[in-house]
PDB file of C-alpha atoms in Angstrom:
ATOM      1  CA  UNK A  18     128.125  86.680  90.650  1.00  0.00           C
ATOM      2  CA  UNK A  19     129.080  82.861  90.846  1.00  0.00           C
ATOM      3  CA  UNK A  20     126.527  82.826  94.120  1.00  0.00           C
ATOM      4  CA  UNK A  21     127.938  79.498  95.907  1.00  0.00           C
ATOM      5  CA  UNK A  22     130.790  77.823  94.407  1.00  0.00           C
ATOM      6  CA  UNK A  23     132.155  73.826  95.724  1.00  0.00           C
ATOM      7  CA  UNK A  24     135.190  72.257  94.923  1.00  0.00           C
ATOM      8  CA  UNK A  25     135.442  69.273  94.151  1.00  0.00           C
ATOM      9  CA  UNK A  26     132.354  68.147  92.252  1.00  0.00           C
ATOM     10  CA  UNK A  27     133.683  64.662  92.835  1.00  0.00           C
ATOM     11  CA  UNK A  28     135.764  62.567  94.974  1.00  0.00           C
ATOM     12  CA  UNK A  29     136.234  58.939  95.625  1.00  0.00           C
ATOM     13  CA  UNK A  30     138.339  57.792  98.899  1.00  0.00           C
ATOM     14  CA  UNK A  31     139.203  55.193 100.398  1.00  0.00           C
ATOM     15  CA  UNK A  32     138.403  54.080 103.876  1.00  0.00           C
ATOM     16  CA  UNK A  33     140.553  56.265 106.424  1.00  0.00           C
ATOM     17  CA  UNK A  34     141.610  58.752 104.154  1.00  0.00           C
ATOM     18  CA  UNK A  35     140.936  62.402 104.843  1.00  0.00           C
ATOM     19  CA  UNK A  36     139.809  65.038 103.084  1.00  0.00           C
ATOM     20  CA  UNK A  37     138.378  68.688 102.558  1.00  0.00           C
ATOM     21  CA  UNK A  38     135.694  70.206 100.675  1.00  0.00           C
ATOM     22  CA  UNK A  39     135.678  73.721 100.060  1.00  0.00           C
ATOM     23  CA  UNK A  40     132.982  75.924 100.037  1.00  0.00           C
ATOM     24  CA  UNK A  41     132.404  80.045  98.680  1.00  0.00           C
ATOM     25  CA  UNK A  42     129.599  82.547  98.215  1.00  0.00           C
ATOM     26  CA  UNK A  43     130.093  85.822  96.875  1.00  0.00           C
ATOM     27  CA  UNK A  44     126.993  87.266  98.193  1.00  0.00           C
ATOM     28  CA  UNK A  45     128.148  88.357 101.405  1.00  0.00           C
ATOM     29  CA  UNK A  46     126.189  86.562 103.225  1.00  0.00           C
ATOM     30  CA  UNK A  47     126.642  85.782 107.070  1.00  0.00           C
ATOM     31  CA  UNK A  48     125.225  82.492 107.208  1.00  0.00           C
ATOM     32  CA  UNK A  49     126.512  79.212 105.883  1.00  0.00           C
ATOM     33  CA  UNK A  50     125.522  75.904 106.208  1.00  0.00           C
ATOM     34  CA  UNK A  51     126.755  72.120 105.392  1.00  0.00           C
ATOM     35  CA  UNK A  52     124.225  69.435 104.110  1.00  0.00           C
ATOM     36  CA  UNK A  53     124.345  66.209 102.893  1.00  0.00           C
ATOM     37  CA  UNK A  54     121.737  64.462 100.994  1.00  0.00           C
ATOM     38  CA  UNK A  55     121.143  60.792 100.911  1.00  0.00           C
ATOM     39  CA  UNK A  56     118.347  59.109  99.086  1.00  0.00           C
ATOM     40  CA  UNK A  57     115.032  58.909 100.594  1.00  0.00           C
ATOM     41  CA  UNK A  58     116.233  61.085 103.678  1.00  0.00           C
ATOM     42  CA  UNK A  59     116.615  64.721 101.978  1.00  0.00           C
ATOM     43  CA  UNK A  60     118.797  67.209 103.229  1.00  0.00           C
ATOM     44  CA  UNK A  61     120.225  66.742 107.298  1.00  0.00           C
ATOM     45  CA  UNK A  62     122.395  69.723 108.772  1.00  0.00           C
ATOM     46  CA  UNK A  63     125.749  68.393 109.238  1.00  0.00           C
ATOM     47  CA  UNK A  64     127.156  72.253 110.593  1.00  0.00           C
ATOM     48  CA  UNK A  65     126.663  75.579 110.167  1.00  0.00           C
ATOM     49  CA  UNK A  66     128.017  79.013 110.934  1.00  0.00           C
ATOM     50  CA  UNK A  67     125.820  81.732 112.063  1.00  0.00           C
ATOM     51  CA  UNK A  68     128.266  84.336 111.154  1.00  0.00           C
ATOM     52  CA  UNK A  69     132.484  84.562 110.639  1.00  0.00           C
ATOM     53  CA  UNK A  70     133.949  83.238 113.868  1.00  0.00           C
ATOM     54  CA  UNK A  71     131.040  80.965 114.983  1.00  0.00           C
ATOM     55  CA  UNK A  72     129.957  76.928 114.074  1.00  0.00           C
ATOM     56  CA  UNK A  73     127.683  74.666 115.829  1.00  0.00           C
ATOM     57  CA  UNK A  74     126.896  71.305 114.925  1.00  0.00           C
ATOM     58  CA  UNK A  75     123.216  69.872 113.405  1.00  0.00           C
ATOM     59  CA  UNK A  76     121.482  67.364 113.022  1.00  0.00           C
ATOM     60  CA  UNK A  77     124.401  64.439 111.608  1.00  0.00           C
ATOM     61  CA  UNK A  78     127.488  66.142 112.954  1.00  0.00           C
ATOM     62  CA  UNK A  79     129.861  62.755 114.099  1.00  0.00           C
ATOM     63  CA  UNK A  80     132.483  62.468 111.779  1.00  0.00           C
ATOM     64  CA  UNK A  81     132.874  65.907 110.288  1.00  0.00           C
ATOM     65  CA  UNK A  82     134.991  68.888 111.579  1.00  0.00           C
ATOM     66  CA  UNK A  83     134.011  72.490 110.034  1.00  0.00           C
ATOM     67  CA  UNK A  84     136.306  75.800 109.416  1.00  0.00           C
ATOM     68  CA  UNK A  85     134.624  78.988 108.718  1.00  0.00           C
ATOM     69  CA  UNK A  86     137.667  80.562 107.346  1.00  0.00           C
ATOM     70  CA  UNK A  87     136.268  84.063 106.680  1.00  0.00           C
ATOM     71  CA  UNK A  88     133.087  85.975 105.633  1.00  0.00           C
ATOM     72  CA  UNK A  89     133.132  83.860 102.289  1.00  0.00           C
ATOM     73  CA  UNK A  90     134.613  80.332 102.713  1.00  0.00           C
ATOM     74  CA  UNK A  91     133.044  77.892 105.095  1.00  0.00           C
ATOM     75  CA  UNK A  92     134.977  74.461 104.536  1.00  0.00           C
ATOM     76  CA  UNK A  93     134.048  70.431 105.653  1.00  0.00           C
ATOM     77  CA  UNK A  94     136.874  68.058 107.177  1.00  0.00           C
ATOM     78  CA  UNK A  95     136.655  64.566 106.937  1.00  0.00           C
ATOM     79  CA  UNK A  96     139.268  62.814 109.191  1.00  0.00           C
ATOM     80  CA  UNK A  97     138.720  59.704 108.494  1.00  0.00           C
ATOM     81  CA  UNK A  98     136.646  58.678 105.924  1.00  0.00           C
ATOM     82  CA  UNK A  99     133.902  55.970 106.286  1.00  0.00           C
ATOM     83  CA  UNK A 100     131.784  54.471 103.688  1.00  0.00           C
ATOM     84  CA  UNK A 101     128.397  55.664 105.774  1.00  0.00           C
ATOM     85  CA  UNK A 102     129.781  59.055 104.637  1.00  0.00           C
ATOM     86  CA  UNK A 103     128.779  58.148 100.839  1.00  0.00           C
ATOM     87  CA  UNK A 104     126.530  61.011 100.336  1.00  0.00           C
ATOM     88  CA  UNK A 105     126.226  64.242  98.404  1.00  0.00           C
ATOM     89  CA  UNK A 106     127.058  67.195 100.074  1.00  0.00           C
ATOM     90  CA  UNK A 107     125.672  70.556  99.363  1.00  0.00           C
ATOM     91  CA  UNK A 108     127.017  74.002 100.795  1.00  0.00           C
ATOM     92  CA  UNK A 109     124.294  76.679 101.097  1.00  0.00           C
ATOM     93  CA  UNK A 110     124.372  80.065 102.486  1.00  0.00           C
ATOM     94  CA  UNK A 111     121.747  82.679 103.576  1.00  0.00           C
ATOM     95  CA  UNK A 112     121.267  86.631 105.150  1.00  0.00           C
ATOM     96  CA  UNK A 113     119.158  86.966 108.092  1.00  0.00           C
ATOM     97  CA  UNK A 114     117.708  90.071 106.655  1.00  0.00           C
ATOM     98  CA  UNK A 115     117.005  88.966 103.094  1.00  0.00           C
ATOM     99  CA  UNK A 116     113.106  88.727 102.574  1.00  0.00           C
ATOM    100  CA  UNK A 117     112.134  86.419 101.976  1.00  0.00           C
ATOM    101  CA  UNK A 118     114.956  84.681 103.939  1.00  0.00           C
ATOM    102  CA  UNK A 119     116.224  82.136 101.321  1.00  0.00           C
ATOM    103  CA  UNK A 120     118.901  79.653 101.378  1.00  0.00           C
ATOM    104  CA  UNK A 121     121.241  79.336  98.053  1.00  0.00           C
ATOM    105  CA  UNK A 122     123.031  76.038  97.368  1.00  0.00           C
ATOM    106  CA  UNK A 123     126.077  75.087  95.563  1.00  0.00           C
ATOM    107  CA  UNK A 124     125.939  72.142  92.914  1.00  0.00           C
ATOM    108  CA  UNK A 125     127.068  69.807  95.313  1.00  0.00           C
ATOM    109  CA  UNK A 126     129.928  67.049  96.153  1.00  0.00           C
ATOM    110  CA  UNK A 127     129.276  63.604  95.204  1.00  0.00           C
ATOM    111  CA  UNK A 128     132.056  61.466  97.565  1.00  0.00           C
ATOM    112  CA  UNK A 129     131.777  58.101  97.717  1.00  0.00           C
ATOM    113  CA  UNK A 130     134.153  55.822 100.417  1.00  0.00           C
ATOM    114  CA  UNK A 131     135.278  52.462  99.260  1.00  0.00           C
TER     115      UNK A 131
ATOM    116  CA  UNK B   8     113.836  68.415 115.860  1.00  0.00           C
ATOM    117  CA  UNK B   9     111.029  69.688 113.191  1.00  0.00           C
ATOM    118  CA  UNK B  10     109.383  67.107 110.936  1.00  0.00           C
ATOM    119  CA  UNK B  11     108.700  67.832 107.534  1.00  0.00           C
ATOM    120  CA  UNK B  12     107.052  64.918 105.639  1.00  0.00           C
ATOM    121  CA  UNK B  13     106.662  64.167 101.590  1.00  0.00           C
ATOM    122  CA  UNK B  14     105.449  60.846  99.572  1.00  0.00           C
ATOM    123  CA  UNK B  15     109.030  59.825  97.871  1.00  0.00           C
ATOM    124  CA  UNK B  16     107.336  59.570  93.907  1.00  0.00           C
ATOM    125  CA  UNK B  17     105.099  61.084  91.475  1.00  0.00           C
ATOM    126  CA  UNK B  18     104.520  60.342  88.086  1.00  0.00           C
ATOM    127  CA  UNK B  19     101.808  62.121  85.824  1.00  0.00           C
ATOM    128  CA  UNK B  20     101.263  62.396  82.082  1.00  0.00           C
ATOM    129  CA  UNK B  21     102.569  66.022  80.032  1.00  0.00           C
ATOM    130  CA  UNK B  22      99.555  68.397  80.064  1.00  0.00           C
ATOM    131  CA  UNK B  23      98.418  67.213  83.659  1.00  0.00           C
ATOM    132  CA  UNK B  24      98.200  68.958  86.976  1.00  0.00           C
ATOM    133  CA  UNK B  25     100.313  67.486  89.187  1.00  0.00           C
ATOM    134  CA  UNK B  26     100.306  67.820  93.069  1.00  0.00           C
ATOM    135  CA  UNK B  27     102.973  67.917  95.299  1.00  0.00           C
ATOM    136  CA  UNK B  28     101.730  67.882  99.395  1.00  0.00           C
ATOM    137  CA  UNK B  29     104.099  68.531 102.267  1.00  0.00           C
ATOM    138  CA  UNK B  30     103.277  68.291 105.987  1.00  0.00           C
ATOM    139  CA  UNK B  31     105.391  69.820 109.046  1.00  0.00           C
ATOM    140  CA  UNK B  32     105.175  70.394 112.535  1.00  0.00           C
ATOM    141  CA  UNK B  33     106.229  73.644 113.574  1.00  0.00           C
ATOM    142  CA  UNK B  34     103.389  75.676 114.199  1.00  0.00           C
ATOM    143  CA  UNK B  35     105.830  78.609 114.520  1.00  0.00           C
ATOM    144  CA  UNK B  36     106.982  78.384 110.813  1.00  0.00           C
ATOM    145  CA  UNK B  37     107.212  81.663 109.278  1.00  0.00           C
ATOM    146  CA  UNK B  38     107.848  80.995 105.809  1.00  0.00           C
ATOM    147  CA  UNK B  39     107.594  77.604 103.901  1.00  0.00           C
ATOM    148  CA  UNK B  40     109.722  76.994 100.260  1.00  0.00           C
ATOM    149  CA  UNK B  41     109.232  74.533  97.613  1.00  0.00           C
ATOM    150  CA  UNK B  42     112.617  74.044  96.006  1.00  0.00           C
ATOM    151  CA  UNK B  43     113.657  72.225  92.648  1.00  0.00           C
ATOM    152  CA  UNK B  44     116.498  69.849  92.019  1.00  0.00           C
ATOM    153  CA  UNK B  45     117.470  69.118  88.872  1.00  0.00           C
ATOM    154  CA  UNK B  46     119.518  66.138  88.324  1.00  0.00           C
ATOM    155  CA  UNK B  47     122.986  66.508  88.915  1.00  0.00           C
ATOM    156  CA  UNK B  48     122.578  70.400  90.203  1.00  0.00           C
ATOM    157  CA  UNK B  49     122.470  72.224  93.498  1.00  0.00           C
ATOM    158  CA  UNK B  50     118.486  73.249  95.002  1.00  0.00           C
ATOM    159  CA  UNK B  51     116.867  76.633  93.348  1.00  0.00           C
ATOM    160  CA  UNK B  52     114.492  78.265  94.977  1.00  0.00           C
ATOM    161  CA  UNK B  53     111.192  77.635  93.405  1.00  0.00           C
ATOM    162  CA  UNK B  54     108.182  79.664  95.296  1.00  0.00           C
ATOM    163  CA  UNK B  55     107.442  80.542  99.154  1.00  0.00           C
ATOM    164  CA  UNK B  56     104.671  81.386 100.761  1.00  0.00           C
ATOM    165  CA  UNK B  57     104.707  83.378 104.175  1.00  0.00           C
ATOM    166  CA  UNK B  58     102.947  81.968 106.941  1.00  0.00           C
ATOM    167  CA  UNK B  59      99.837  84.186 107.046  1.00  0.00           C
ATOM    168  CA  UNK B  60      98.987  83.845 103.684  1.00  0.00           C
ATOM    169  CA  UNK B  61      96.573  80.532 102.706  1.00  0.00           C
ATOM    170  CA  UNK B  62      97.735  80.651  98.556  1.00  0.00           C
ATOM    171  CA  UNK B  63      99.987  81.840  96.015  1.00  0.00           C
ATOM    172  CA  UNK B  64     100.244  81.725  92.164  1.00  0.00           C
ATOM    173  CA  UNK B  65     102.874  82.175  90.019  1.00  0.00           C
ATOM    174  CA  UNK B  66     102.129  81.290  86.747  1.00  0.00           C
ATOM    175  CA  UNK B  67     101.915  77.502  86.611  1.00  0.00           C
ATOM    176  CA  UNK B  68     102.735  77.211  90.009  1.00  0.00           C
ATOM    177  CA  UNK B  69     100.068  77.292  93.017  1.00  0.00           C
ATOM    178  CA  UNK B  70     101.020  77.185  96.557  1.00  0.00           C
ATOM    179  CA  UNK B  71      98.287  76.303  99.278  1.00  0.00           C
ATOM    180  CA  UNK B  72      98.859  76.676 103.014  1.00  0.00           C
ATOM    181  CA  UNK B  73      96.797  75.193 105.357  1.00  0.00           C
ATOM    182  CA  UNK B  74      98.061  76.325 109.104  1.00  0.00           C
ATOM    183  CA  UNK B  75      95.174  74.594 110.747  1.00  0.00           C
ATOM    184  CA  UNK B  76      96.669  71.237 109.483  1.00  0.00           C
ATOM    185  CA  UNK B  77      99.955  71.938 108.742  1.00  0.00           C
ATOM    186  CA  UNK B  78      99.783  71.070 104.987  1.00  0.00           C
ATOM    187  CA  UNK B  79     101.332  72.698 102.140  1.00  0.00           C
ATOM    188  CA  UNK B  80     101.188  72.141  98.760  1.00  0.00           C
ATOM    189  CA  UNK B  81     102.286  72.798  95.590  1.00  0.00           C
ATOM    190  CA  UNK B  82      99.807  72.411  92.207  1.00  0.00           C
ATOM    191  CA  UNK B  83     101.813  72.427  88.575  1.00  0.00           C
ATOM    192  CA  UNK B  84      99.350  73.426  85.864  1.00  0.00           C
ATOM    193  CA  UNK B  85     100.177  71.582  82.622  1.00  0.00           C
ATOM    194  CA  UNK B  86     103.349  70.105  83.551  1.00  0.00           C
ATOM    195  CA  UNK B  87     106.132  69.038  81.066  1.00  0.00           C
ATOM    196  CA  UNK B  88     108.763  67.475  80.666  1.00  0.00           C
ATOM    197  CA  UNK B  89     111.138  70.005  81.893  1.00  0.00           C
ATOM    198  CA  UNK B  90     109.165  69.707  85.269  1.00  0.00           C
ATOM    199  CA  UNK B  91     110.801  66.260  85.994  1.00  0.00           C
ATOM    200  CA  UNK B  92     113.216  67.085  89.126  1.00  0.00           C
ATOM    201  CA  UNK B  93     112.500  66.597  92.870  1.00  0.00           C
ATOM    202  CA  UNK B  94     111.072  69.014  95.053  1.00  0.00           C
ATOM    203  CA  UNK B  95     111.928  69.711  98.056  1.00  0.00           C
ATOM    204  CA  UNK B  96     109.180  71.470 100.563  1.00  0.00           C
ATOM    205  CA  UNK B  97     111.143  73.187 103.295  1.00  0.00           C
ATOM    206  CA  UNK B  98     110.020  75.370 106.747  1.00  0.00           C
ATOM    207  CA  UNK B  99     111.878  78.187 108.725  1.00  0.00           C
ATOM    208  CA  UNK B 100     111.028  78.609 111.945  1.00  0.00           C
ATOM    209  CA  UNK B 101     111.632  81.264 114.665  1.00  0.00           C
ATOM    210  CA  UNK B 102     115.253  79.971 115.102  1.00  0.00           C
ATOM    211  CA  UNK B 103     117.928  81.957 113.763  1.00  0.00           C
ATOM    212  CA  UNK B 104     118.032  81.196 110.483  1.00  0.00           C
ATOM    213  CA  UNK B 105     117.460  77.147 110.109  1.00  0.00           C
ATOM    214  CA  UNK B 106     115.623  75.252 107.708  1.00  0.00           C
ATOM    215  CA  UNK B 107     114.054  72.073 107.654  1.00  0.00           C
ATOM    216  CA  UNK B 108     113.486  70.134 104.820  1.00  0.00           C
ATOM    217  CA  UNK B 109     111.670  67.327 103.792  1.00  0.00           C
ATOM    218  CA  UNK B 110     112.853  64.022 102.050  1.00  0.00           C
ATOM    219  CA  UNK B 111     112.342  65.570  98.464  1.00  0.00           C
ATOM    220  CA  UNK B 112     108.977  64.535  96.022  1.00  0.00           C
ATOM    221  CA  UNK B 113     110.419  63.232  92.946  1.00  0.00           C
ATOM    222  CA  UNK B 114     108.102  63.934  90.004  1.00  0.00           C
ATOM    223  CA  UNK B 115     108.632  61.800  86.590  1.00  0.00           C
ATOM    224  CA  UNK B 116     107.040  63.729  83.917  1.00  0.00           C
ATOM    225  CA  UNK B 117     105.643  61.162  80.962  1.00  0.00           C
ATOM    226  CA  UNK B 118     105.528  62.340  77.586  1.00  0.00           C
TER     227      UNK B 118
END
């Protein structure tokens, strides 16, 4: 089991350029969820998907379109990159009837926008 | 939204307890995490506690819930180096299946 996988583990862009990050789990899991983590502010809820076929936005969506492909992939859009969007971003995913319900995170995308 | 609050730094000496507090504001919280991030990795799960329990131990690691107040904690007997990382004290509420977490407690271990 590779658990949550993220591609890529690094990206630099340029101002205005656009780009994806891909997420997977393998667990089956319905629930999957986009954070990104800045220093000194923790992890904020860009999007997440309850289940296959649903997204709603959290906490810092502006900026960010989400796909939630399938049961497995859930990916991030960036239209148009700004440098405010210099951040790590993690993927996580979780099952509402796990116990204890716990969320699993992929090693993460560092992007940084010049 | 929820609040979940930790100090940003802490730095004690190899073979110390160290002390990691957390407070939050959803009285409806039904489990609360402590989570570890190493540098340059993802979060792992460290230890929960479930909401109607007031402490757990795990080996080195002690949890302490205080509903009343709203304060968690986590207590690292004789930490080492290999405890350096940040921790990350997080809450699930009622709601589907959101978490909140706080800004992350990094610990610096000294030798």
């Amino acid at each position: 089991n590779a658990g949550v996988t993220q591609t890529p583990k690094f990206q630099v862009l340029k101002t205005g350029q656009s780009m994806t990050l891909q997420c997977a789990q393998d667990m089956n899991h319905n629930s999957m969820y986009w954070y990104r983590q800045d220093p000194g502010m923790g992890l904020r809820l860009i999007y997440y998907s309850a289940s296959e076929g649903t997204t709603d936005k959290g906490e810092v969506p502006n900026g960010y379109n989400v796909s939630r492909l399938n049961k497995r992939e859930f990916s991030l859009r960036l239209e148009s990159a700004a440098p405010s969007q210099t951040s790590v971003y993690f993927c996580a995913s979780s099952e509402v009837g796990d116990f204890p319900p716990t969320q699993y995170f992929g090693p993460g995308t560092r992007l940084t926008v010049l | 939204g929820e609040d979940v609050e930790q100090s940003l730094f802490l730095s004690v000496r190899e073979g110390d307890s160290s002390v990691i507090n957390c407070t939050y504001t959803d009285s409806s919280s039904t489990y609360l995490y402590w989570y570890k991030q190493e540098p340059g990795a993802g979060l792992q799960l460290l230890t929960y506690i479930f909401s109607n329990m007031d402490m757990k131990q795990d080996q080195r690691l002690t949890v302490l819930l205080n509903k009343k107040d709203k304060h968690l904690s986590l207590r690292i007997a004789d930490t080492q180096t290999g405890d350096s990382a940040i921790y990350f004290c997080a809450e699930k509420g009622n709601n589907f299946n959101k978490f909140y977490f706080g800004s992350g407690t990094k610990l610096n271990v000294k030798p």
